């Protein structure tokens, strides 16, 4: 580690994690003009893995004007028993996790690796789902079969008319998930990487592709199925991660326990990949051929902010860093490109997504500082106006050899 006196960086490995959550409470409102009604609220603690719940009887005013609890509200006719039944079912579904079955050791290593990254960012962990595993297994076999037979990489898609295969299960990710008996609320899809040696290497490469990184760091899903496949004749090897979400109530819960700002590389991350190989589909830099630096990305949790206006996004090389003063000699990296919703060529970014691409490959074993500044608007329920606050976030990371 060069030019660093005492700063400790986090080197990732395939280990299990525990997730830090946060507490929450729900309140109800009432008015004298409205007839009081009785409702049962389901309270599920906002913790890593909720283990308990409370069914609480409340007298409130109009249902539409009441502040709903975190999870669900049942009317008095359904009663406390129905409330407890709903809460118990929700908890069992939320805490359920299947064991990998295709190549358990390899799959578990990939799952632990991405969950370790999500833990350091503050995101809820992924839980392995057997239906998504099956959908992913068949999709990887389809990709292998089509590649071996036709020499074509189909990536996220299947086209049985043009490239028939016995492993075909549907054109879209959602179709394939449903065919494997997974019932997504409205979406399922995944990431695929080719010619890699392990699930950890697959995830490592996918995190350099800005659009695939977004999927791996989404804050509103927690089901994942990891699959692997090899083509013996061609040397084809694909690793896939397949995501899904079943329960609309779960989406809000996951976003609630996720941080306001999701950025990567994360703070004090060591061993960061230096490069992006320019091969992501779609390509965020279609006019540039060859390698660039690994992008720095920022995404805001729209569940917690009303709007975000970026004011600056910069990257610095840091030399002679002193841990006591938390400073060093900084040189701004100016040969960069910033992607926002307005400048993203693939139109995949939303208004809460930002990325900075160093257009030169980052230096090895080097300390960098990212700086992101923005105006953040939140809603003031007392004054019924927007409160706008100027904020900045700076963080360090270090590249690998």
mmCIF file of C-alpha atoms in Angstrom:
data_model
loop_
_atom_site.group_PDB
_atom_site.id
_atom_site.type_symbol
_atom_site.label_atom_id
_atom_site.label_comp_id
_atom_site.label_asym_id
_atom_site.label_seq_id
_atom_site.Cartn_x
_atom_site.Cartn_y
_atom_site.Cartn_z
ATOM 1 C CA UNK A 1 0.000 0.000 0.000
ATOM 2 C CA UNK A 2 1.829 3.120 -1.111
ATOM 3 C CA UNK A 3 1.553 6.730 0.100
ATOM 4 C CA UNK A 4 -0.689 5.762 2.996
ATOM 5 C CA UNK A 5 0.401 5.988 6.609
ATOM 6 C CA UNK A 6 -2.347 4.417 8.681
ATOM 7 C CA UNK A 7 -5.663 4.375 6.847
ATOM 8 C CA UNK A 8 -7.316 0.950 6.972
ATOM 9 C CA UNK A 9 -9.026 -0.231 3.795
ATOM 10 C CA UNK A 10 -11.592 -2.974 3.447
ATOM 11 C CA UNK A 11 -10.473 -5.882 1.290
ATOM 12 C CA UNK A 12 -13.396 -8.017 0.270
ATOM 13 C CA UNK A 13 -13.678 -11.767 0.653
ATOM 14 C CA UNK A 14 -16.445 -14.308 0.507
ATOM 15 C CA UNK A 15 -17.768 -14.191 4.079
ATOM 16 C CA UNK A 16 -21.209 -14.051 5.602
ATOM 17 C CA UNK A 17 -22.725 -10.838 6.887
ATOM 18 C CA UNK A 18 -25.158 -9.346 9.307
ATOM 19 C CA UNK A 19 -27.203 -6.343 8.256
ATOM 20 C CA UNK A 20 -27.660 -3.242 10.358
ATOM 21 C CA UNK A 21 -31.201 -1.951 10.226
ATOM 22 C CA UNK A 22 -33.001 0.917 11.834
ATOM 23 C CA UNK A 23 -36.004 1.368 14.045
ATOM 24 C CA UNK A 24 -39.325 2.804 12.982
ATOM 25 C CA UNK A 25 -42.697 3.608 14.389
ATOM 26 C CA UNK A 26 -46.044 4.397 12.835
ATOM 27 C CA UNK A 27 -48.589 6.907 14.038
ATOM 28 C CA UNK A 28 -52.228 7.504 13.246
ATOM 29 C CA UNK A 29 -54.222 10.693 12.850
ATOM 30 C CA UNK A 30 -57.774 11.543 13.754
ATOM 31 C CA UNK A 31 -60.188 14.413 13.251
ATOM 32 C CA UNK A 32 -63.259 15.392 15.213
ATOM 33 C CA UNK A 33 -65.294 15.732 12.038
ATOM 34 C CA UNK A 34 -64.793 12.116 10.924
ATOM 35 C CA UNK A 35 -66.384 9.040 12.377
ATOM 36 C CA UNK A 36 -63.866 7.060 14.402
ATOM 37 C CA UNK A 37 -63.080 3.576 13.163
ATOM 38 C CA UNK A 38 -61.033 0.758 14.591
ATOM 39 C CA UNK A 39 -58.154 -0.722 12.620
ATOM 40 C CA UNK A 40 -55.515 -3.281 13.397
ATOM 41 C CA UNK A 41 -52.000 -2.274 12.410
ATOM 42 C CA UNK A 42 -49.241 -4.755 11.732
ATOM 43 C CA UNK A 43 -45.942 -3.473 13.135
ATOM 44 C CA UNK A 44 -42.835 -5.284 11.933
ATOM 45 C CA UNK A 45 -39.586 -3.997 13.479
ATOM 46 C CA UNK A 46 -37.153 -2.577 10.939
ATOM 47 C CA UNK A 47 -34.284 -4.874 11.777
ATOM 48 C CA UNK A 48 -31.989 -7.213 9.865
ATOM 49 C CA UNK A 49 -34.376 -10.140 9.997
ATOM 50 C CA UNK A 50 -37.666 -9.230 11.642
ATOM 51 C CA UNK A 51 -38.487 -11.834 14.282
ATOM 52 C CA UNK A 52 -41.590 -10.380 15.909
ATOM 53 C CA UNK A 53 -44.633 -8.246 15.254
ATOM 54 C CA UNK A 54 -47.366 -6.381 17.116
ATOM 55 C CA UNK A 55 -51.026 -6.221 16.200
ATOM 56 C CA UNK A 56 -52.259 -2.995 17.710
ATOM 57 C CA UNK A 57 -55.831 -1.731 17.849
ATOM 58 C CA UNK A 58 -56.233 1.936 16.972
ATOM 59 C CA UNK A 59 -59.148 4.348 16.815
ATOM 60 C CA UNK A 60 -58.613 6.748 13.929
ATOM 61 C CA UNK A 61 -60.435 9.041 11.592
ATOM 62 C CA UNK A 62 -60.864 8.613 7.870
ATOM 63 C CA UNK A 63 -58.814 5.673 6.553
ATOM 64 C CA UNK A 64 -57.421 7.653 3.630
ATOM 65 C CA UNK A 65 -56.159 10.442 5.879
ATOM 66 C CA UNK A 66 -54.579 8.180 8.467
ATOM 67 C CA UNK A 67 -50.880 7.522 8.542
ATOM 68 C CA UNK A 68 -50.578 3.858 7.702
ATOM 69 C CA UNK A 69 -48.300 1.583 9.633
ATOM 70 C CA UNK A 70 -45.086 0.277 8.148
ATOM 71 C CA UNK A 71 -46.629 -2.881 6.799
ATOM 72 C CA UNK A 72 -50.375 -3.272 6.550
ATOM 73 C CA UNK A 73 -53.759 -2.285 7.979
ATOM 74 C CA UNK A 74 -56.826 -4.466 8.448
ATOM 75 C CA UNK A 75 -60.269 -3.223 9.376
ATOM 76 C CA UNK A 76 -62.055 -4.127 12.594
ATOM 77 C CA UNK A 77 -64.259 -6.742 10.920
ATOM 78 C CA UNK A 78 -61.193 -8.816 10.106
ATOM 79 C CA UNK A 79 -59.898 -8.355 13.630
ATOM 80 C CA UNK A 80 -56.772 -9.133 15.557
ATOM 81 C CA UNK A 81 -56.633 -12.782 14.516
ATOM 82 C CA UNK A 82 -56.474 -11.830 10.839
ATOM 83 C CA UNK A 83 -53.836 -9.259 11.661
ATOM 84 C CA UNK A 84 -51.659 -11.829 13.416
ATOM 85 C CA UNK A 85 -52.115 -14.306 10.578
ATOM 86 C CA UNK A 86 -51.060 -11.727 7.987
ATOM 87 C CA UNK A 87 -48.049 -10.644 10.050
ATOM 88 C CA UNK A 88 -46.851 -14.186 10.608
ATOM 89 C CA UNK A 89 -47.162 -15.042 6.906
ATOM 90 C CA UNK A 90 -45.288 -11.904 5.908
ATOM 91 C CA UNK A 91 -42.480 -12.616 8.343
ATOM 92 C CA UNK A 92 -42.118 -16.204 7.179
ATOM 93 C CA UNK A 93 -41.971 -15.100 3.546
ATOM 94 C CA UNK A 94 -39.478 -12.326 4.285
ATOM 95 C CA UNK A 95 -37.131 -14.526 6.287
ATOM 96 C CA UNK A 96 -37.307 -17.500 3.918
ATOM 97 C CA UNK A 97 -34.138 -18.421 2.055
ATOM 98 C CA UNK A 98 -33.370 -21.462 -0.112
ATOM 99 C CA UNK A 99 -30.058 -23.285 -0.318
ATOM 100 C CA UNK A 100 -28.144 -23.329 -3.633
ATOM 101 C CA UNK A 101 -28.299 -26.719 -5.350
ATOM 102 C CA UNK A 102 -26.457 -26.566 -8.711
ATOM 103 C CA UNK A 103 -22.911 -25.978 -7.493
ATOM 104 C CA UNK A 104 -23.551 -25.023 -3.858
ATOM 105 C CA UNK A 105 -20.030 -24.006 -2.897
ATOM 106 C CA UNK A 106 -19.542 -21.838 -5.976
ATOM 107 C CA UNK A 107 -23.006 -20.299 -5.767
ATOM 108 C CA UNK A 108 -22.687 -19.583 -2.049
ATOM 109 C CA UNK A 109 -19.319 -17.914 -2.601
ATOM 110 C CA UNK A 110 -20.901 -15.527 -5.103
ATOM 111 C CA UNK A 111 -23.853 -14.858 -2.831
ATOM 112 C CA UNK A 112 -21.592 -14.132 0.139
ATOM 113 C CA UNK A 113 -19.412 -11.847 -1.975
ATOM 114 C CA UNK A 114 -22.194 -9.623 -3.290
ATOM 115 C CA UNK A 115 -23.837 -9.566 0.139
ATOM 116 C CA UNK A 116 -20.567 -8.463 1.717
ATOM 117 C CA UNK A 117 -20.457 -5.553 -0.726
ATOM 118 C CA UNK A 118 -24.096 -4.706 -0.037
ATOM 119 C CA UNK A 119 -23.425 -4.835 3.702
ATOM 120 C CA UNK A 120 -20.624 -2.278 3.468
ATOM 121 C CA UNK A 121 -22.887 -0.007 1.446
ATOM 122 C CA UNK A 122 -25.748 -0.481 3.933
ATOM 123 C CA UNK A 123 -28.122 -2.364 1.623
ATOM 124 C CA UNK A 124 -30.350 -5.309 2.593
ATOM 125 C CA UNK A 125 -28.795 -8.636 1.732
ATOM 126 C CA UNK A 126 -29.873 -10.887 -1.117
ATOM 127 C CA UNK A 127 -31.539 -14.195 -0.248
ATOM 128 C CA UNK A 128 -31.182 -17.190 -2.526
ATOM 129 C CA UNK A 129 -34.426 -18.282 -4.192
ATOM 130 C CA UNK A 130 -34.806 -21.744 -5.706
ATOM 131 C CA UNK A 131 -37.258 -20.681 -8.432
ATOM 132 C CA UNK A 132 -34.935 -17.922 -9.610
ATOM 133 C CA UNK A 133 -32.032 -20.358 -9.426
ATOM 134 C CA UNK A 134 -33.933 -22.700 -11.744
ATOM 135 C CA UNK A 135 -34.819 -19.873 -14.151
ATOM 136 C CA UNK A 136 -31.190 -18.830 -14.187
ATOM 137 C CA UNK A 137 -29.939 -22.395 -14.620
ATOM 138 C CA UNK A 138 -32.099 -22.903 -17.693
ATOM 139 C CA UNK A 139 -31.163 -19.507 -19.129
ATOM 140 C CA UNK A 140 -27.441 -20.229 -18.744
ATOM 141 C CA UNK A 141 -27.986 -23.610 -20.418
ATOM 142 C CA UNK A 142 -29.856 -21.852 -23.244
ATOM 143 C CA UNK A 143 -26.966 -19.410 -23.656
ATOM 144 C CA UNK A 144 -24.453 -22.273 -23.681
ATOM 145 C CA UNK A 145 -26.488 -24.299 -26.157
ATOM 146 C CA UNK A 146 -26.983 -21.360 -28.538
ATOM 147 C CA UNK A 147 -23.326 -20.397 -28.298
ATOM 148 C CA UNK A 148 -22.134 -23.949 -28.956
ATOM 149 C CA UNK A 149 -24.625 -24.452 -31.818
ATOM 150 C CA UNK A 150 -24.764 -21.043 -33.488
ATOM 151 C CA UNK A 151 -21.750 -19.170 -32.083
ATOM 152 C CA UNK A 152 -24.034 -16.393 -30.819
ATOM 153 C CA UNK A 153 -24.043 -14.672 -27.411
ATOM 154 C CA UNK A 154 -27.684 -13.930 -26.496
ATOM 155 C CA UNK A 155 -26.883 -12.285 -23.111
ATOM 156 C CA UNK A 156 -30.192 -11.424 -21.405
ATOM 157 C CA UNK A 157 -32.487 -12.627 -24.170
ATOM 158 C CA UNK A 158 -33.900 -15.798 -25.644
ATOM 159 C CA UNK A 159 -35.230 -16.127 -29.187
ATOM 160 C CA UNK A 160 -36.499 -19.596 -29.904
ATOM 161 C CA UNK A 161 -37.581 -18.730 -33.444
ATOM 162 C CA UNK A 162 -34.085 -17.723 -34.544
ATOM 163 C CA UNK A 163 -32.043 -19.841 -32.130
ATOM 164 C CA UNK A 164 -34.102 -22.813 -30.973
ATOM 165 C CA UNK A 165 -33.063 -24.805 -27.930
ATOM 166 C CA UNK A 166 -34.636 -27.336 -25.592
ATOM 167 C CA UNK A 167 -33.762 -24.973 -22.727
ATOM 168 C CA UNK A 168 -35.879 -22.089 -24.016
ATOM 169 C CA UNK A 169 -38.402 -20.870 -21.404
ATOM 170 C CA UNK A 170 -39.336 -17.356 -22.500
ATOM 171 C CA UNK A 171 -38.114 -14.243 -24.271
ATOM 172 C CA UNK A 172 -37.965 -12.015 -21.180
ATOM 173 C CA UNK A 173 -36.622 -12.530 -17.704
ATOM 174 C CA UNK A 174 -40.087 -12.240 -16.210
ATOM 175 C CA UNK A 175 -41.395 -14.914 -18.603
ATOM 176 C CA UNK A 176 -38.587 -17.268 -17.611
ATOM 177 C CA UNK A 177 -39.115 -16.632 -13.899
ATOM 178 C CA UNK A 178 -42.828 -17.403 -14.190
ATOM 179 C CA UNK A 179 -42.033 -20.568 -16.170
ATOM 180 C CA UNK A 180 -39.955 -21.685 -13.173
ATOM 181 C CA UNK A 181 -42.909 -21.021 -10.834
ATOM 182 C CA UNK A 182 -41.613 -17.744 -9.432
ATOM 183 C CA UNK A 183 -44.448 -15.210 -9.217
ATOM 184 C CA UNK A 184 -42.951 -11.717 -9.456
ATOM 185 C CA UNK A 185 -45.093 -8.749 -8.527
ATOM 186 C CA UNK A 186 -44.197 -7.069 -11.802
ATOM 187 C CA UNK A 187 -40.592 -7.749 -12.753
ATOM 188 C CA UNK A 188 -37.754 -10.225 -12.810
ATOM 189 C CA UNK A 189 -34.434 -10.004 -14.625
ATOM 190 C CA UNK A 190 -30.719 -10.569 -14.233
ATOM 191 C CA UNK A 191 -27.056 -10.016 -14.988
ATOM 192 C CA UNK A 192 -24.869 -12.304 -17.097
ATOM 193 C CA UNK A 193 -21.100 -12.409 -17.546
ATOM 194 C CA UNK A 194 -19.078 -14.667 -19.873
ATOM 195 C CA UNK A 195 -15.757 -16.476 -19.843
ATOM 196 C CA UNK A 196 -15.057 -16.018 -16.165
ATOM 197 C CA UNK A 197 -13.572 -18.492 -13.736
ATOM 198 C CA UNK A 198 -15.881 -18.102 -10.745
ATOM 199 C CA UNK A 199 -19.031 -16.465 -9.452
ATOM 200 C CA UNK A 200 -16.912 -13.974 -7.494
ATOM 201 C CA UNK A 201 -15.021 -13.004 -10.652
ATOM 202 C CA UNK A 202 -18.339 -12.694 -12.470
ATOM 203 C CA UNK A 203 -19.705 -10.252 -9.906
ATOM 204 C CA UNK A 204 -16.395 -8.393 -9.815
ATOM 205 C CA UNK A 205 -16.541 -7.802 -13.575
ATOM 206 C CA UNK A 206 -20.249 -6.961 -13.581
ATOM 207 C CA UNK A 207 -19.663 -4.235 -11.008
ATOM 208 C CA UNK A 208 -17.431 -2.400 -13.526
ATOM 209 C CA UNK A 209 -20.363 -2.210 -15.977
ATOM 210 C CA UNK A 210 -22.452 0.695 -14.763
ATOM 211 C CA UNK A 211 -25.863 -0.696 -15.760
ATOM 212 C CA UNK A 212 -25.136 -4.171 -14.365
ATOM 213 C CA UNK A 213 -23.785 -2.552 -11.206
ATOM 214 C CA UNK A 214 -27.087 -0.785 -10.734
ATOM 215 C CA UNK A 215 -28.935 -4.109 -10.662
ATOM 216 C CA UNK A 216 -26.515 -5.648 -8.164
ATOM 217 C CA UNK A 217 -26.978 -2.620 -5.892
ATOM 218 C CA UNK A 218 -30.733 -2.095 -6.186
ATOM 219 C CA UNK A 219 -32.364 -1.316 -2.853
ATOM 220 C CA UNK A 220 -35.841 -2.656 -3.632
ATOM 221 C CA UNK A 221 -35.197 -6.368 -4.298
ATOM 222 C CA UNK A 222 -33.897 -9.153 -2.089
ATOM 223 C CA UNK A 223 -34.524 -12.376 -4.034
ATOM 224 C CA UNK A 224 -31.659 -13.739 -6.139
ATOM 225 C CA UNK A 225 -30.812 -16.973 -7.918
ATOM 226 C CA UNK A 226 -27.218 -17.621 -8.967
ATOM 227 C CA UNK A 227 -26.460 -20.064 -11.779
ATOM 228 C CA UNK A 228 -23.408 -21.360 -13.608
ATOM 229 C CA UNK A 229 -22.927 -23.099 -16.947
ATOM 230 C CA UNK A 230 -20.110 -24.396 -19.132
ATOM 231 C CA UNK A 231 -19.822 -25.452 -22.747
ATOM 232 C CA UNK A 232 -17.180 -28.116 -23.008
ATOM 233 C CA UNK A 233 -16.564 -27.902 -26.753
ATOM 234 C CA UNK A 234 -16.294 -24.136 -27.007
ATOM 235 C CA UNK A 235 -14.927 -23.249 -23.602
ATOM 236 C CA UNK A 236 -18.069 -21.191 -22.965
ATOM 237 C CA UNK A 237 -18.568 -20.347 -19.298
ATOM 238 C CA UNK A 238 -21.339 -18.064 -18.067
ATOM 239 C CA UNK A 239 -22.246 -16.873 -14.592
ATOM 240 C CA UNK A 240 -25.686 -15.432 -14.004
ATOM 241 C CA UNK A 241 -27.436 -13.576 -11.232
ATOM 242 C CA UNK A 242 -31.221 -13.459 -11.514
ATOM 243 C CA UNK A 243 -33.279 -11.014 -9.436
ATOM 244 C CA UNK A 244 -36.944 -10.740 -8.586
ATOM 245 C CA UNK A 245 -39.461 -9.189 -6.227
ATOM 246 C CA UNK A 246 -42.762 -10.729 -5.200
ATOM 247 C CA UNK A 247 -44.371 -8.487 -2.636
ATOM 248 C CA UNK A 248 -45.164 -4.791 -3.099
ATOM 249 C CA UNK A 249 -45.220 -4.308 0.664
ATOM 250 C CA UNK A 250 -41.659 -5.615 0.765
ATOM 251 C CA UNK A 251 -40.386 -2.982 -1.672
ATOM 252 C CA UNK A 252 -41.186 -0.093 0.665
ATOM 253 C CA UNK A 253 -39.730 -1.992 3.608
ATOM 254 C CA UNK A 254 -36.445 -2.637 1.818
ATOM 255 C CA UNK A 255 -36.147 0.967 0.691
ATOM 256 C CA UNK A 256 -36.846 2.146 4.235
ATOM 257 C CA UNK A 257 -33.914 0.206 5.686
ATOM 258 C CA UNK A 258 -31.591 1.205 2.820
ATOM 259 C CA UNK A 259 -29.319 4.268 2.986
ATOM 260 C CA UNK A 260 -30.219 7.582 1.394
ATOM 261 C CA UNK A 261 -27.093 7.574 -0.780
ATOM 262 C CA UNK A 262 -25.723 4.452 -2.453
ATOM 263 C CA UNK A 263 -22.229 4.871 -3.885
ATOM 264 C CA UNK A 264 -19.588 2.580 -5.339
ATOM 265 C CA UNK A 265 -16.732 2.005 -4.804
ATOM 266 C CA UNK A 266 -17.830 2.241 -1.202
ATOM 267 C CA UNK A 267 -15.994 4.232 1.454
ATOM 268 C CA UNK A 268 -12.507 2.888 2.271
ATOM 269 C CA UNK A 269 -12.883 0.022 -0.184
ATOM 270 C CA UNK A 270 -9.554 -1.549 -1.056
ATOM 271 C CA UNK A 271 -8.664 -3.722 -4.024
ATOM 272 C CA UNK A 272 -10.942 -1.792 -6.386
ATOM 273 C CA UNK A 273 -10.729 -2.802 -10.036
ATOM 274 C CA UNK A 274 -8.891 -0.185 -12.083
ATOM 275 C CA UNK A 275 -10.669 -0.581 -15.409
ATOM 276 C CA UNK A 276 -13.863 -0.870 -17.420
ATOM 277 C CA UNK A 277 -13.326 -2.958 -20.574
ATOM 278 C CA UNK A 278 -15.849 -1.116 -22.766
ATOM 279 C CA UNK A 279 -17.898 -4.242 -23.523
ATOM 280 C CA UNK A 280 -21.058 -3.698 -21.514
ATOM 281 C CA UNK A 281 -24.294 -4.046 -23.462
ATOM 282 C CA UNK A 282 -25.641 -1.425 -23.800
ATOM 283 C CA UNK A 283 -22.393 0.521 -23.762
ATOM 284 C CA UNK A 284 -22.430 3.681 -21.620
ATOM 285 C CA UNK A 285 -19.496 5.046 -23.671
ATOM 286 C CA UNK A 286 -20.410 4.071 -27.249
ATOM 287 C CA UNK A 287 -18.046 6.591 -28.856
ATOM 288 C CA UNK A 288 -14.978 5.336 -26.993
ATOM 289 C CA UNK A 289 -13.175 2.174 -28.058
ATOM 290 C CA UNK A 290 -11.008 0.319 -25.634
ATOM 291 C CA UNK A 291 -10.526 0.517 -21.896
ATOM 292 C CA UNK A 292 -11.346 3.318 -19.486
ATOM 293 C CA UNK A 293 -11.261 3.642 -15.729
ATOM 294 C CA UNK A 294 -13.724 1.896 -13.440
ATOM 295 C CA UNK A 295 -16.643 4.326 -12.970
ATOM 296 C CA UNK A 296 -17.681 5.887 -9.673
ATOM 297 C CA UNK A 297 -21.442 5.806 -9.208
ATOM 298 C CA UNK A 298 -23.977 7.484 -6.942
ATOM 299 C CA UNK A 299 -27.650 6.604 -6.634
ATOM 300 C CA UNK A 300 -30.121 8.203 -4.239
ATOM 301 C CA UNK A 301 -32.919 6.375 -2.489
ATOM 302 C CA UNK A 302 -36.025 8.076 -3.857
ATOM 303 C CA UNK A 303 -37.945 6.732 -0.871
ATOM 304 C CA UNK A 304 -36.010 9.188 1.319
ATOM 305 C CA UNK A 305 -35.432 12.259 -0.862
ATOM 306 C CA UNK A 306 -37.824 14.317 -2.942
ATOM 307 C CA UNK A 307 -35.332 15.463 -5.579
ATOM 308 C CA UNK A 308 -31.593 15.755 -6.137
ATOM 309 C CA UNK A 309 -29.675 18.292 -8.233
ATOM 310 C CA UNK A 310 -26.008 17.465 -8.760
ATOM 311 C CA UNK A 311 -23.733 20.498 -8.426
ATOM 312 C CA UNK A 312 -20.346 18.779 -8.846
ATOM 313 C CA UNK A 313 -18.818 15.322 -9.246
ATOM 314 C CA UNK A 314 -15.020 15.032 -9.079
ATOM 315 C CA UNK A 315 -12.259 12.477 -8.652
ATOM 316 C CA UNK A 316 -8.817 13.104 -7.181
ATOM 317 C CA UNK A 317 -5.606 11.105 -6.988
ATOM 318 C CA UNK A 318 -4.248 11.363 -3.437
ATOM 319 C CA UNK A 319 -0.544 11.056 -2.580
ATOM 320 C CA UNK A 320 1.326 11.341 0.734
ATOM 321 C CA UNK A 321 -1.862 10.769 2.699
ATOM 322 C CA UNK A 322 -1.601 11.492 6.416
ATOM 323 C CA UNK A 323 -4.114 9.634 8.549
ATOM 324 C CA UNK A 324 -3.829 12.038 11.469
ATOM 325 C CA UNK A 325 -4.725 15.091 9.406
ATOM 326 C CA UNK A 326 -6.887 13.042 7.008
ATOM 327 C CA UNK A 327 -5.363 14.879 4.082
ATOM 328 C CA UNK A 328 -2.785 14.465 1.344
ATOM 329 C CA UNK A 329 -1.576 15.939 -1.920
ATOM 330 C CA UNK A 330 -4.574 15.881 -4.264
ATOM 331 C CA UNK A 331 -4.513 16.002 -8.050
ATOM 332 C CA UNK A 332 -7.867 16.252 -9.813
ATOM 333 C CA UNK A 333 -8.536 13.718 -12.562
ATOM 334 C CA UNK A 334 -9.958 15.943 -15.275
ATOM 335 C CA UNK A 335 -10.213 13.537 -18.211
ATOM 336 C CA UNK A 336 -13.615 12.249 -17.178
ATOM 337 C CA UNK A 337 -17.171 11.913 -18.391
ATOM 338 C CA UNK A 338 -20.228 12.312 -16.166
ATOM 339 C CA UNK A 339 -23.456 10.471 -16.890
ATOM 340 C CA UNK A 340 -26.818 11.683 -15.646
ATOM 341 C CA UNK A 341 -30.383 11.049 -16.731
ATOM 342 C CA UNK A 342 -29.904 13.749 -19.389
ATOM 343 C CA UNK A 343 -26.563 12.446 -20.745
ATOM 344 C CA UNK A 344 -26.894 8.664 -20.405
ATOM 345 C CA UNK A 345 -26.749 7.359 -24.009
ATOM 346 C CA UNK A 346 -28.675 4.181 -23.182
ATOM 347 C CA UNK A 347 -31.366 6.081 -21.271
ATOM 348 C CA UNK A 348 -31.098 3.681 -18.332
ATOM 349 C CA UNK A 349 -30.430 6.349 -15.711
ATOM 350 C CA UNK A 350 -33.206 7.980 -13.736
ATOM 351 C CA UNK A 351 -33.112 11.357 -12.027
ATOM 352 C CA UNK A 352 -31.444 9.863 -8.952
ATOM 353 C CA UNK A 353 -28.551 8.171 -10.824
ATOM 354 C CA UNK A 354 -25.085 9.624 -11.476
ATOM 355 C CA UNK A 355 -21.755 8.209 -12.654
ATOM 356 C CA UNK A 356 -18.263 9.551 -13.285
ATOM 357 C CA UNK A 357 -16.073 7.684 -15.774
ATOM 358 C CA UNK A 358 -12.314 8.298 -15.656
ATOM 359 C CA UNK A 359 -11.449 8.029 -19.333
ATOM 360 C CA UNK A 360 -8.007 6.642 -18.495
ATOM 361 C CA UNK A 361 -7.480 3.391 -16.585
ATOM 362 C CA UNK A 362 -6.851 4.108 -12.904
ATOM 363 C CA UNK A 363 -3.356 3.600 -11.511
ATOM 364 C CA UNK A 364 -2.545 0.497 -9.505
ATOM 365 C CA UNK A 365 -2.418 0.491 -5.697
ATOM 366 C CA UNK A 366 -3.332 4.147 -5.668
ATOM 367 C CA UNK A 367 -5.499 6.143 -3.306
ATOM 368 C CA UNK A 368 -8.372 8.119 -4.820
ATOM 369 C CA UNK A 369 -10.913 10.519 -3.389
ATOM 370 C CA UNK A 370 -14.393 10.920 -4.869
ATOM 371 C CA UNK A 371 -16.374 14.076 -4.206
ATOM 372 C CA UNK A 372 -20.069 14.480 -4.961
ATOM 373 C CA UNK A 373 -22.040 17.652 -4.164
ATOM 374 C CA UNK A 374 -25.759 18.186 -4.620
ATOM 375 C CA UNK A 375 -28.846 20.147 -3.636
ATOM 376 C CA UNK A 376 -31.293 17.856 -1.871
ATOM 377 C CA UNK A 377 -34.991 18.655 -1.543
ATOM 378 C CA UNK A 378 -37.189 17.129 1.124
ATOM 379 C CA UNK A 379 -40.833 17.796 1.915
ATOM 380 C CA UNK A 380 -41.631 19.770 5.060
ATOM 381 C CA UNK A 381 -44.974 18.458 6.310
ATOM 382 C CA UNK A 382 -45.278 21.339 8.763
ATOM 383 C CA UNK A 383 -44.971 24.180 6.257
ATOM 384 C CA UNK A 384 -46.031 22.133 3.190
ATOM 385 C CA UNK A 385 -43.043 23.432 1.273
ATOM 386 C CA UNK A 386 -39.820 22.003 -0.075
ATOM 387 C CA UNK A 387 -36.709 22.352 2.048
ATOM 388 C CA UNK A 388 -33.547 22.467 -0.077
ATOM 389 C CA UNK A 389 -30.166 21.792 1.491
ATOM 390 C CA UNK A 390 -26.732 21.903 -0.139
ATOM 391 C CA UNK A 391 -24.691 18.793 0.700
ATOM 392 C CA UNK A 392 -21.353 17.192 -0.206
ATOM 393 C CA UNK A 393 -19.967 13.693 0.295
ATOM 394 C CA UNK A 394 -16.289 12.805 0.006
ATOM 395 C CA UNK A 395 -14.817 9.326 0.380
ATOM 396 C CA UNK A 396 -11.616 7.405 -0.239
ATOM 397 C CA UNK A 397 -10.937 4.132 -2.008
ATOM 398 C CA UNK A 398 -7.820 2.332 -3.176
ATOM 399 C CA UNK A 399 -7.189 0.385 -6.387
ATOM 400 C CA UNK A 400 -5.681 -3.097 -6.652
ATOM 401 C CA UNK A 401 -2.429 -4.004 -8.383
#
